[in-house]
Amino acid sequence: MAKVTRKPKPGLLFEQVDWDFDRLRRTYDAIEEVARKDLEIDVYPNQIEIISSEQMLDAYSSIGMPLMYRHWSFGKHFLSHERLYRKGARGLAYEIVINSDPCISYCLEENTMPLQALVMAHAAFGHNHFFKSNHLFQQWTDAEGILDYLEYARRYIAGCEELHGPGRVEAVLDAAHALMPYGVFRHRRPRRLSLQEAEEQRRERIAAAEQNVYYLWNTIPDIPGSKEEIDAALQERKREMQLPEENLLYFLEHYSPILESWQREILRIVRNVSQYFYPQKQTKVMNEGCACFVHYYILNKLYAEGRVSDGAMLEILHNHTNVLTQPDFDDPRFSGINPYALGFAMMQDIRRICEEPSEEDREWFPDIAGKGDWRSVLKYAWANYRDESFLQQFLSPAVMRRFRMFALTDETGDSHLTVTGIHDTSGYRHLRDVLARNHDISNTDPDIQIVDADLLGDRCLHMRVIKRDRVPLDAASRDATLKYVERLWGYKVKLEEVEATL
Amino acid sequence: MAHFVDRRLNPKDKSLSNRRRFLKRVRAQIREAVDEAVRERGIADVGRGKSVSVPTGGVAEPTFRQAQEGGRRERVFPGNKTFQTGDRIAKPRGGAGGGGRQGAQSGEGEDDFLFALSREEFLDFFFEDLELPDLVKQSLKEITRTHPRRSGYSITGSPANINVARTMRNAFGRRIGLRRPKDKEAQELVNRIVQLERVSSPTEEQKKELAALRVKCDEVTRRRKVIAYIDPLDVRYNYFQQQPEPNANAVMFCLMDVSASMGEREKDLAKRFFMLLHLFLERRYEKTDIVFIRHTHDADEVDEETFFYSPQTGGTVVSTALVKMKEIISERYSPSEWNIYAAQASDGENFSGDSAKCAGLLSQELMRICQYFAYVEIVDEDEAQLINSEASGMELWESYRQVVDIWPNFARKRVARVSDIYPVFRELFSRSRAGEPHG
């Protein structure tokens, strides 16, 4: 082979596979140019951090956060990730991105230059834009406050360990973690607070929390007042508790008769972290789809402009395709619908519908078919939907056909599964409904509420699970989790499972 | 505008403390696994990292989630090939409802959680099992001794390490290269100027020469000033690198009685003792060999597997092992090149009259060439209660008393349970040898 002189061609952002900060900066600027001027996307300022593989392991064993309080479960996840990684069973993520202002993206030092370009376009613009513009994130998370808050949480919990011993803190954290998915407000969002306000309120809360458990002393017999009065007070108390309550951690934090104030604060911290991740759980398809769409668009654009070489583009496409593989249901690698693949396919499809719609599209999407301006359609979708509603609104027959989707029902007692719909004219709407429901976490997570607290009797806490489609809770984990609830409530806890009444 | 940060040099083990917490949490299970590992692994492997399987019992993170079975569920799958609406498909056997893996996404489906202990973590637990006080853990985990060794020159260093010859050579080269006027040259110029100045009535020619010389002298002086005689650039320091001390070799003889009385427990105790000894030697010597000699009425050199697990039994003649050891030493391990250690484990029973022979062999021949010889007598736990004085013991124990008296590098000890091993080991290897370097 003739030796080719390695002189960077004019316009090429990078030639070699090795990266350095100079090339990163140059490439970032080019990506930003396309992102802002062409796609017109709006992002938080970016902070891109290069980290080693060990640091990457650290980062994603603490649920991807740069700072976290200490707990053994993070150590467990570190070890299990590390084991898989060392065995080669699982690669490391190329990037982790944090919904914060500035938006922090972690890039692995082992990435090649083309991969770094991909990662920057994906994380620093795709995810970043989604975090900034999607209404769920806007409404439910505080990008500018989260790092401060975590720093506060870490210090607070470390302080508790010093004061009360690691064992007691661990006991509270274990229990709180078990209830973490049930520590979110699904329908209302408390007013945002600055850190100082939060600190002031914390003090008030401590006082209030102590008043809340005051009723325990009220049961001392020499209290004046008739039985009716006590009953009335009790009813009042229950009304104040606003039962039923679905935010279990919130309820326990406020009304548990046995917790000390520092324990309540720990519950609050865990609850806040959980709440912070709630929008991410609801937007996996959209978030990854947005990031993939953005990186794909930007890098193709740069390639078309001659700023990315053929070789680099091949490597980028190779990685792009890897991420977007959707194994069939009968493939051993199959583990559900790949949110990257689905999100990306739908967003590409939206663009197609806007630009060159078919008859079918005109019928299904009269608002956007042939509209041409796909940028604003996508931006509107990114901003205003979550997975469930996005699928319901935008999943097209074309995508269903491409994935060759079909729906199955599984009924206990029936020895067979039934195909309830496939990708044909009669099945599209059904498939879309089912897939949307599969992506609605308020539908896939068990529906659990606290319905009553028997304050003057045995102080038993009554919880209720409303079973959907008669699907019960997993018995072993239910019992183990109930023990944790009992630990936090201090008295007996009863959980009844009832059928949904529809 | 993006802000790039290089975090690679930031501290890594951010989750170290989380890992420690986790280990603490699964302590009991890890100890069991370490125990198992000790039983299963070779002596030389004890220090290596080991995957330890920890059942999820103590580390499960339960939460409320839907059961895998029961009720009705409906899901969408990709990759339809032949299905039509209304088709009925037999449920896959053992299939968790719907064929999907809905519940396993959180990773709680795993039965076993397996992870590797690092060498250090493993040793922590290994030593803990042996009830090792912190004090001595350090000596066992000591870093190999290093010695500074000359390795070339460096441009930085302390004044004490300046290499004058190299510095001067550099300076000389630089002076030639930059044409620094020599001392002699400068001196001659000055002499000539002085000479000319002395002339009371110089001719025109002389005046000219003087002027020229003055100019030249200024130039020479300037150059000599600008081009230093020794420039900081010339200075070279001797560079020392910390290199591990070349350690001598050590060979460890493991002698064990495998007669019928040496059961599972006895062999396990012996094995732990040998492991500890090996770890100890490995820390101190570059190369450590292990020789396994087992004996009944006859002695063989065997591999580790056979040593600990072979069911062979027979009568007991301890001296055969010592004779074998002597043979092997003269064949392969010249005492001038090898540090020889030996540990003998036995329940103390011997063919009558042979014990005296053993003592004789040791006193007259082996102790001369051994660095250290440790005799560990493994006794029953209840027996240990009865005979806790040094004086009374089995026949071998008695006979070895003479050896103890003559040779300070001979030691004997009784062991009844795992937790005895370390204290015994420690006593064997630190008693009366404290000030003396091993090897």
Short mmCIF file of C-alpha atoms in Angstrom, two decimals, chain A residues 141-472:
data_model
loop_
_atom_site.label_atom_id
_atom_site.label_comp_id
_atom_site.label_asym_id
_atom_site.label_seq_id
_atom_site.Cartn_x
_atom_site.Cartn_y
_atom_site.Cartn_z
CA THR A 141 -36.77 18.84 38.37
CA ASP A 142 -34.47 21.68 39.23
CA ALA A 143 -31.51 21.40 36.96
CA GLU A 144 -29.73 24.32 38.55
CA GLY A 145 -30.19 23.03 42.08
CA ILE A 146 -29.64 19.32 41.89
CA LEU A 147 -25.87 19.23 42.37
CA ASP A 148 -26.12 21.56 45.34
CA TYR A 149 -28.86 19.44 46.75
CA LEU A 150 -26.89 16.23 46.39
CA GLU A 151 -23.90 17.85 48.01
CA TYR A 152 -26.15 18.85 50.89
CA ALA A 153 -27.61 15.32 51.05
CA ARG A 154 -24.20 13.74 51.13
CA ARG A 155 -22.99 15.99 53.90
CA TYR A 156 -26.18 15.62 55.86
CA ILE A 157 -26.13 11.85 55.74
CA ALA A 158 -22.44 11.69 56.56
CA GLY A 159 -23.21 13.92 59.53
CA CYS A 160 -25.96 11.58 60.64
CA GLU A 161 -23.58 8.66 60.44
CA GLU A 162 -21.22 10.45 62.72
CA LEU A 163 -23.93 11.38 65.17
CA HIS A 164 -26.07 8.30 65.22
CA GLY A 165 -23.77 5.61 63.91
CA PRO A 166 -23.59 4.13 60.42
CA GLY A 167 -25.79 1.21 61.42
CA ARG A 168 -28.83 3.30 62.26
CA VAL A 169 -28.45 5.45 59.18
CA GLU A 170 -28.13 2.37 57.02
CA ALA A 171 -31.31 0.94 58.48
CA VAL A 172 -33.26 4.03 57.49
CA LEU A 173 -31.69 4.20 54.05
CA ASP A 174 -32.39 0.53 53.35
CA ALA A 175 -36.03 1.03 54.17
CA ALA A 176 -36.25 4.28 52.24
CA HIS A 177 -34.63 2.75 49.17
CA ALA A 178 -37.17 -0.05 49.19
CA LEU A 179 -39.92 2.56 48.92
CA MET A 180 -38.07 4.80 46.52
CA PRO A 181 -40.38 4.18 43.55
CA TYR A 182 -43.26 5.11 45.87
CA GLY A 183 -41.69 8.34 46.98
CA VAL A 184 -42.93 10.54 44.17
CA PHE A 185 -45.87 12.79 43.67
CA ARG A 186 -47.36 11.71 40.43
CA HIS A 187 -49.93 14.40 40.08
CA ARG A 188 -48.85 17.46 41.97
CA ARG A 189 -45.56 19.11 42.41
CA PRO A 190 -44.67 21.01 45.56
CA ARG A 191 -43.48 24.53 45.07
CA ARG A 192 -39.81 24.89 44.22
CA LEU A 193 -37.57 26.07 46.97
CA SER A 194 -34.15 27.54 46.98
CA LEU A 195 -31.59 25.82 49.10
CA GLN A 196 -31.81 28.40 51.89
CA GLU A 197 -35.57 28.29 51.92
CA ALA A 198 -35.37 24.56 52.08
CA GLU A 199 -33.02 24.77 55.02
CA GLU A 200 -35.39 27.11 56.88
CA GLN A 201 -38.33 24.95 56.10
CA ARG A 202 -36.47 21.94 57.32
CA ARG A 203 -36.32 23.46 60.76
CA GLU A 204 -40.00 24.30 60.70
CA ARG A 205 -40.73 20.83 59.50
CA ILE A 206 -38.93 19.28 62.42
CA ALA A 207 -41.09 21.21 64.81
CA ALA A 208 -44.22 20.40 62.86
CA ALA A 209 -43.33 16.74 62.61
CA GLU A 210 -42.99 16.56 66.33
CA GLN A 211 -46.41 18.13 66.70
CA ASN A 212 -47.81 15.62 64.30
CA VAL A 213 -46.94 12.73 66.51
CA TYR A 214 -48.26 14.60 69.52
CA TYR A 215 -51.48 12.62 69.32
CA LEU A 216 -49.65 9.71 70.85
CA TRP A 217 -49.53 11.53 74.15
CA ASN A 218 -53.15 12.51 73.72
CA THR A 219 -54.12 8.98 74.50
CA ILE A 220 -52.98 9.31 78.07
CA PRO A 221 -56.25 8.77 80.00
CA ASP A 222 -56.23 11.92 82.14
CA ILE A 223 -56.75 14.10 79.15
CA PRO A 224 -59.87 16.17 79.52
CA GLY A 225 -62.53 15.89 76.89
CA SER A 226 -65.30 13.55 76.03
CA LYS A 227 -65.01 10.59 73.77
CA GLU A 228 -66.78 12.49 71.05
CA GLU A 229 -64.27 15.28 71.24
CA ILE A 230 -61.41 12.86 70.95
CA ASP A 231 -63.09 11.16 68.02
CA ALA A 232 -63.64 14.47 66.34
CA ALA A 233 -60.02 15.40 66.89
CA LEU A 234 -59.04 12.10 65.41
CA GLN A 235 -61.17 12.64 62.34
CA GLU A 236 -59.61 16.04 61.99
CA ARG A 237 -56.18 14.51 62.26
CA LYS A 238 -56.97 12.03 59.54
CA ARG A 239 -58.29 14.77 57.34
CA GLU A 240 -55.05 16.59 57.79
CA MET A 241 -53.18 13.52 56.70
CA GLN A 242 -54.99 13.80 53.37
CA LEU A 243 -55.51 10.09 53.09
CA PRO A 244 -55.36 8.21 50.85
CA GLU A 245 -51.77 9.05 50.04
CA GLU A 246 -49.77 7.42 47.27
CA ASN A 247 -46.45 8.99 48.14
CA LEU A 248 -45.49 6.48 50.80
CA LEU A 249 -42.22 8.12 51.72
CA TYR A 250 -43.90 11.48 52.06
CA PHE A 251 -46.53 10.07 54.36
CA LEU A 252 -44.04 8.23 56.54
CA GLU A 253 -41.79 11.25 56.68
CA HIS A 254 -44.61 13.37 57.99
CA TYR A 255 -46.73 11.09 60.09
CA SER A 256 -44.64 8.20 61.32
CA PRO A 257 -45.00 8.14 65.09
CA ILE A 258 -41.54 6.80 65.77
CA LEU A 259 -39.06 8.55 63.54
CA GLU A 260 -36.61 11.08 64.85
CA SER A 261 -36.23 14.28 62.93
CA TRP A 262 -32.96 13.26 61.26
CA GLN A 263 -34.60 10.09 60.05
CA ARG A 264 -37.41 12.11 58.56
CA GLU A 265 -34.88 14.26 56.78
CA ILE A 266 -33.25 11.16 55.29
CA LEU A 267 -36.60 9.99 53.96
CA ARG A 268 -37.03 13.40 52.46
CA ILE A 269 -33.68 13.23 50.74
CA VAL A 270 -34.39 9.83 49.24
CA ARG A 271 -37.80 11.06 48.17
CA ASN A 272 -36.33 14.09 46.46
CA VAL A 273 -33.79 11.98 44.59
CA SER A 274 -36.55 9.66 43.52
CA GLN A 275 -38.68 12.55 42.37
CA TYR A 276 -35.77 13.91 40.39
CA PHE A 277 -35.52 10.70 38.40
CA TYR A 278 -39.24 10.33 37.91
CA PRO A 279 -39.38 12.20 34.58
CA GLN A 280 -36.48 10.10 33.26
CA LYS A 281 -38.42 6.94 33.91
CA GLN A 282 -41.35 8.29 31.96
CA THR A 283 -39.41 9.47 28.96
CA LYS A 284 -36.90 6.75 28.12
CA VAL A 285 -38.09 6.32 24.55
CA MET A 286 -38.36 10.02 23.88
CA ASN A 287 -35.14 10.99 25.62
CA GLU A 288 -33.00 8.40 23.87
CA GLY A 289 -34.85 8.92 20.62
CA CYS A 290 -34.21 12.63 20.77
CA ALA A 291 -30.51 12.12 21.52
CA CYS A 292 -30.12 9.58 18.72
CA PHE A 293 -31.99 11.71 16.24
CA VAL A 294 -29.89 14.74 17.09
CA HIS A 295 -26.53 12.99 16.86
CA TYR A 296 -27.53 11.27 13.65
CA TYR A 297 -28.66 14.47 12.04
CA ILE A 298 -25.69 16.54 13.14
CA LEU A 299 -23.02 14.03 12.19
CA ASN A 300 -24.56 13.35 8.82
CA LYS A 301 -24.67 17.03 8.20
CA LEU A 302 -21.01 17.42 9.13
CA TYR A 303 -20.18 14.47 6.92
CA ALA A 304 -22.05 15.98 4.00
CA GLU A 305 -20.11 19.20 4.50
CA GLY A 306 -16.89 17.23 4.30
CA ARG A 307 -15.92 17.90 7.87
CA VAL A 308 -15.94 14.25 8.94
CA SER A 309 -13.94 11.70 6.98
CA ASP A 310 -15.36 8.51 5.45
CA GLY A 311 -13.56 6.31 7.97
CA ALA A 312 -14.76 8.27 10.95
CA MET A 313 -18.30 8.25 9.62
CA LEU A 314 -18.15 4.48 9.22
CA GLU A 315 -17.11 4.10 12.81
CA ILE A 316 -19.85 6.46 13.92
CA LEU A 317 -22.46 4.58 11.96
CA HIS A 318 -21.21 1.29 13.31
CA ASN A 319 -21.75 2.47 16.87
CA HIS A 320 -24.98 4.14 15.97
CA THR A 321 -26.33 0.89 14.54
CA ASN A 322 -25.17 -1.11 17.52
CA VAL A 323 -27.13 1.04 19.88
CA LEU A 324 -30.19 0.91 17.71
CA THR A 325 -30.39 -2.84 17.26
CA GLN A 326 -33.77 -4.29 18.02
CA PRO A 327 -33.51 -8.06 18.43
CA ASP A 328 -36.66 -10.02 17.58
CA PHE A 329 -38.76 -11.52 20.34
CA ASP A 330 -37.29 -14.97 19.67
CA ASP A 331 -33.69 -13.77 19.64
CA PRO A 332 -31.67 -14.73 22.72
CA ARG A 333 -30.58 -11.12 23.05
CA PHE A 334 -34.15 -9.92 23.23
CA SER A 335 -34.98 -8.04 26.39
CA GLY A 336 -37.96 -5.95 25.48
CA ILE A 337 -38.42 -3.10 23.09
CA ASN A 338 -35.22 -1.10 22.78
CA PRO A 339 -36.12 2.49 23.66
CA TYR A 340 -33.27 3.83 21.52
CA ALA A 341 -34.51 1.95 18.47
CA LEU A 342 -38.15 2.83 18.93
CA GLY A 343 -37.57 6.48 19.74
CA PHE A 344 -35.16 7.01 16.88
CA ALA A 345 -37.36 5.19 14.38
CA MET A 346 -40.38 7.25 15.35
CA MET A 347 -38.54 10.54 15.13
CA GLN A 348 -37.06 9.70 11.74
CA ASP A 349 -40.54 8.71 10.73
CA ILE A 350 -42.01 12.01 11.85
CA ARG A 351 -39.52 13.76 9.64
CA ARG A 352 -40.49 11.52 6.73
CA ILE A 353 -44.18 12.17 7.30
CA CYS A 354 -43.57 15.89 7.25
CA GLU A 355 -41.48 15.75 4.12
CA GLU A 356 -42.84 12.98 1.96
CA PRO A 357 -46.05 11.58 3.34
CA SER A 358 -47.91 8.61 1.91
CA GLU A 359 -51.67 8.38 1.65
CA GLU A 360 -51.74 6.39 4.85
CA ASP A 361 -49.82 9.11 6.68
CA ARG A 362 -52.24 11.76 5.50
CA GLU A 363 -55.02 9.75 6.96
CA TRP A 364 -53.29 9.04 10.24
CA PHE A 365 -51.52 12.34 10.75
CA PRO A 366 -53.52 14.99 8.96
CA ASP A 367 -51.95 17.75 11.08
CA ILE A 368 -48.37 17.13 10.18
CA ALA A 369 -48.35 15.11 6.95
CA GLY A 370 -46.65 17.11 4.25
CA LYS A 371 -46.17 20.06 6.56
CA GLY A 372 -42.49 20.20 5.66
CA ASP A 373 -41.34 21.88 8.83
CA TRP A 374 -40.33 18.75 10.70
CA ARG A 375 -38.04 20.66 13.05
CA SER A 376 -40.86 22.40 14.79
CA VAL A 377 -43.00 19.26 14.88
CA LEU A 378 -40.22 17.34 16.59
CA LYS A 379 -39.45 20.17 18.94
CA TYR A 380 -43.08 20.41 19.85
CA ALA A 381 -43.20 16.67 20.53
CA TRP A 382 -39.99 16.74 22.59
CA ALA A 383 -41.32 19.52 24.68
CA ASN A 384 -44.85 18.39 25.33
CA TYR A 385 -45.08 14.62 25.55
CA ARG A 386 -43.95 11.69 27.58
CA ASP A 387 -43.45 8.13 26.29
CA GLU A 388 -47.01 7.04 26.74
CA SER A 389 -48.63 10.03 25.08
CA PHE A 390 -45.92 10.28 22.46
CA LEU A 391 -46.55 6.71 21.33
CA GLN A 392 -50.27 7.26 21.44
CA GLN A 393 -49.90 10.34 19.29
CA PHE A 394 -47.10 9.58 16.86
CA LEU A 395 -46.60 5.85 16.43
CA SER A 396 -47.28 5.31 12.75
CA PRO A 397 -48.25 2.15 10.88
CA ALA A 398 -44.98 2.42 8.99
CA VAL A 399 -42.96 2.04 12.20
CA MET A 400 -45.14 -0.77 13.46
CA ARG A 401 -44.58 -2.58 10.18
CA ARG A 402 -40.88 -1.99 10.34
CA PHE A 403 -40.66 -3.51 13.81
CA ARG A 404 -43.11 -6.21 12.78
CA MET A 405 -44.95 -5.66 16.00
CA PHE A 406 -47.54 -7.93 17.47
CA ALA A 407 -49.41 -7.96 20.76
CA LEU A 408 -49.82 -10.95 23.03
CA THR A 409 -52.06 -11.50 25.99
CA ASP A 410 -51.20 -13.85 28.76
CA GLU A 411 -54.05 -14.98 30.94
CA THR A 412 -53.48 -17.13 34.03
CA GLY A 413 -55.12 -20.47 33.73
CA ASP A 414 -54.95 -20.35 29.99
CA SER A 415 -52.34 -22.70 28.62
CA HIS A 416 -51.97 -20.56 25.54
CA LEU A 417 -51.01 -17.02 24.72
CA THR A 418 -53.25 -15.16 22.34
CA VAL A 419 -52.16 -12.87 19.57
CA THR A 420 -54.45 -9.89 19.92
CA GLY A 421 -53.12 -7.82 17.10
CA ILE A 422 -50.44 -7.64 14.43
CA HIS A 423 -49.16 -4.98 12.09
CA ASP A 424 -52.14 -4.87 9.77
CA THR A 425 -54.94 -2.46 9.19
CA SER A 426 -57.14 -3.92 11.87
CA GLY A 427 -54.31 -4.18 14.36
CA TYR A 428 -52.52 -0.81 14.23
CA ARG A 429 -54.69 1.00 16.70
CA HIS A 430 -54.72 -1.87 19.11
CA LEU A 431 -50.94 -2.26 18.95
CA ARG A 432 -50.49 1.42 19.53
CA ASP A 433 -52.75 1.39 22.57
CA VAL A 434 -51.03 -1.60 24.10
CA LEU A 435 -47.54 -0.29 23.46
CA ALA A 436 -48.47 3.07 24.93
CA ARG A 437 -49.86 1.34 28.01
CA ASN A 438 -46.66 -0.73 28.28
CA HIS A 439 -44.75 2.53 28.48
CA ASP A 440 -46.93 4.22 31.05
CA ILE A 441 -45.26 3.69 34.38
CA SER A 442 -48.37 4.66 36.30
CA ASN A 443 -49.78 1.60 34.62
CA THR A 444 -46.84 -0.77 34.96
CA ASP A 445 -45.86 0.07 38.54
CA PRO A 446 -48.20 -1.31 41.19
CA ASP A 447 -50.75 1.19 42.41
CA ILE A 448 -50.22 1.41 46.17
CA GLN A 449 -51.79 3.81 48.62
CA ILE A 450 -51.89 4.40 52.30
CA VAL A 451 -55.59 4.43 53.14
CA ASP A 452 -55.82 4.61 56.89
CA ALA A 453 -53.79 4.92 60.03
CA ASP A 454 -55.51 3.67 63.12
CA LEU A 455 -54.18 6.32 65.41
CA LEU A 456 -55.98 5.63 68.62
CA GLY A 457 -56.26 1.89 68.32
CA ASP A 458 -53.35 -0.36 67.60
CA ARG A 459 -51.81 2.31 65.35
CA CYS A 460 -51.90 -0.09 62.47
CA LEU A 461 -51.13 1.41 59.09
CA HIS A 462 -53.43 0.27 56.35
CA MET A 463 -52.21 0.13 52.78
CA ARG A 464 -54.03 -0.90 49.68
CA VAL A 465 -52.83 -2.19 46.33
CA ILE A 466 -55.21 -1.86 43.47
CA LYS A 467 -54.55 -4.73 41.16
CA ARG A 468 -54.83 -4.05 37.50
CA ASP A 469 -56.00 -6.95 35.42
CA ARG A 470 -55.78 -9.11 38.52
CA VAL A 471 -51.97 -9.00 38.49
CA PRO A 472 -50.81 -9.55 42.08
#
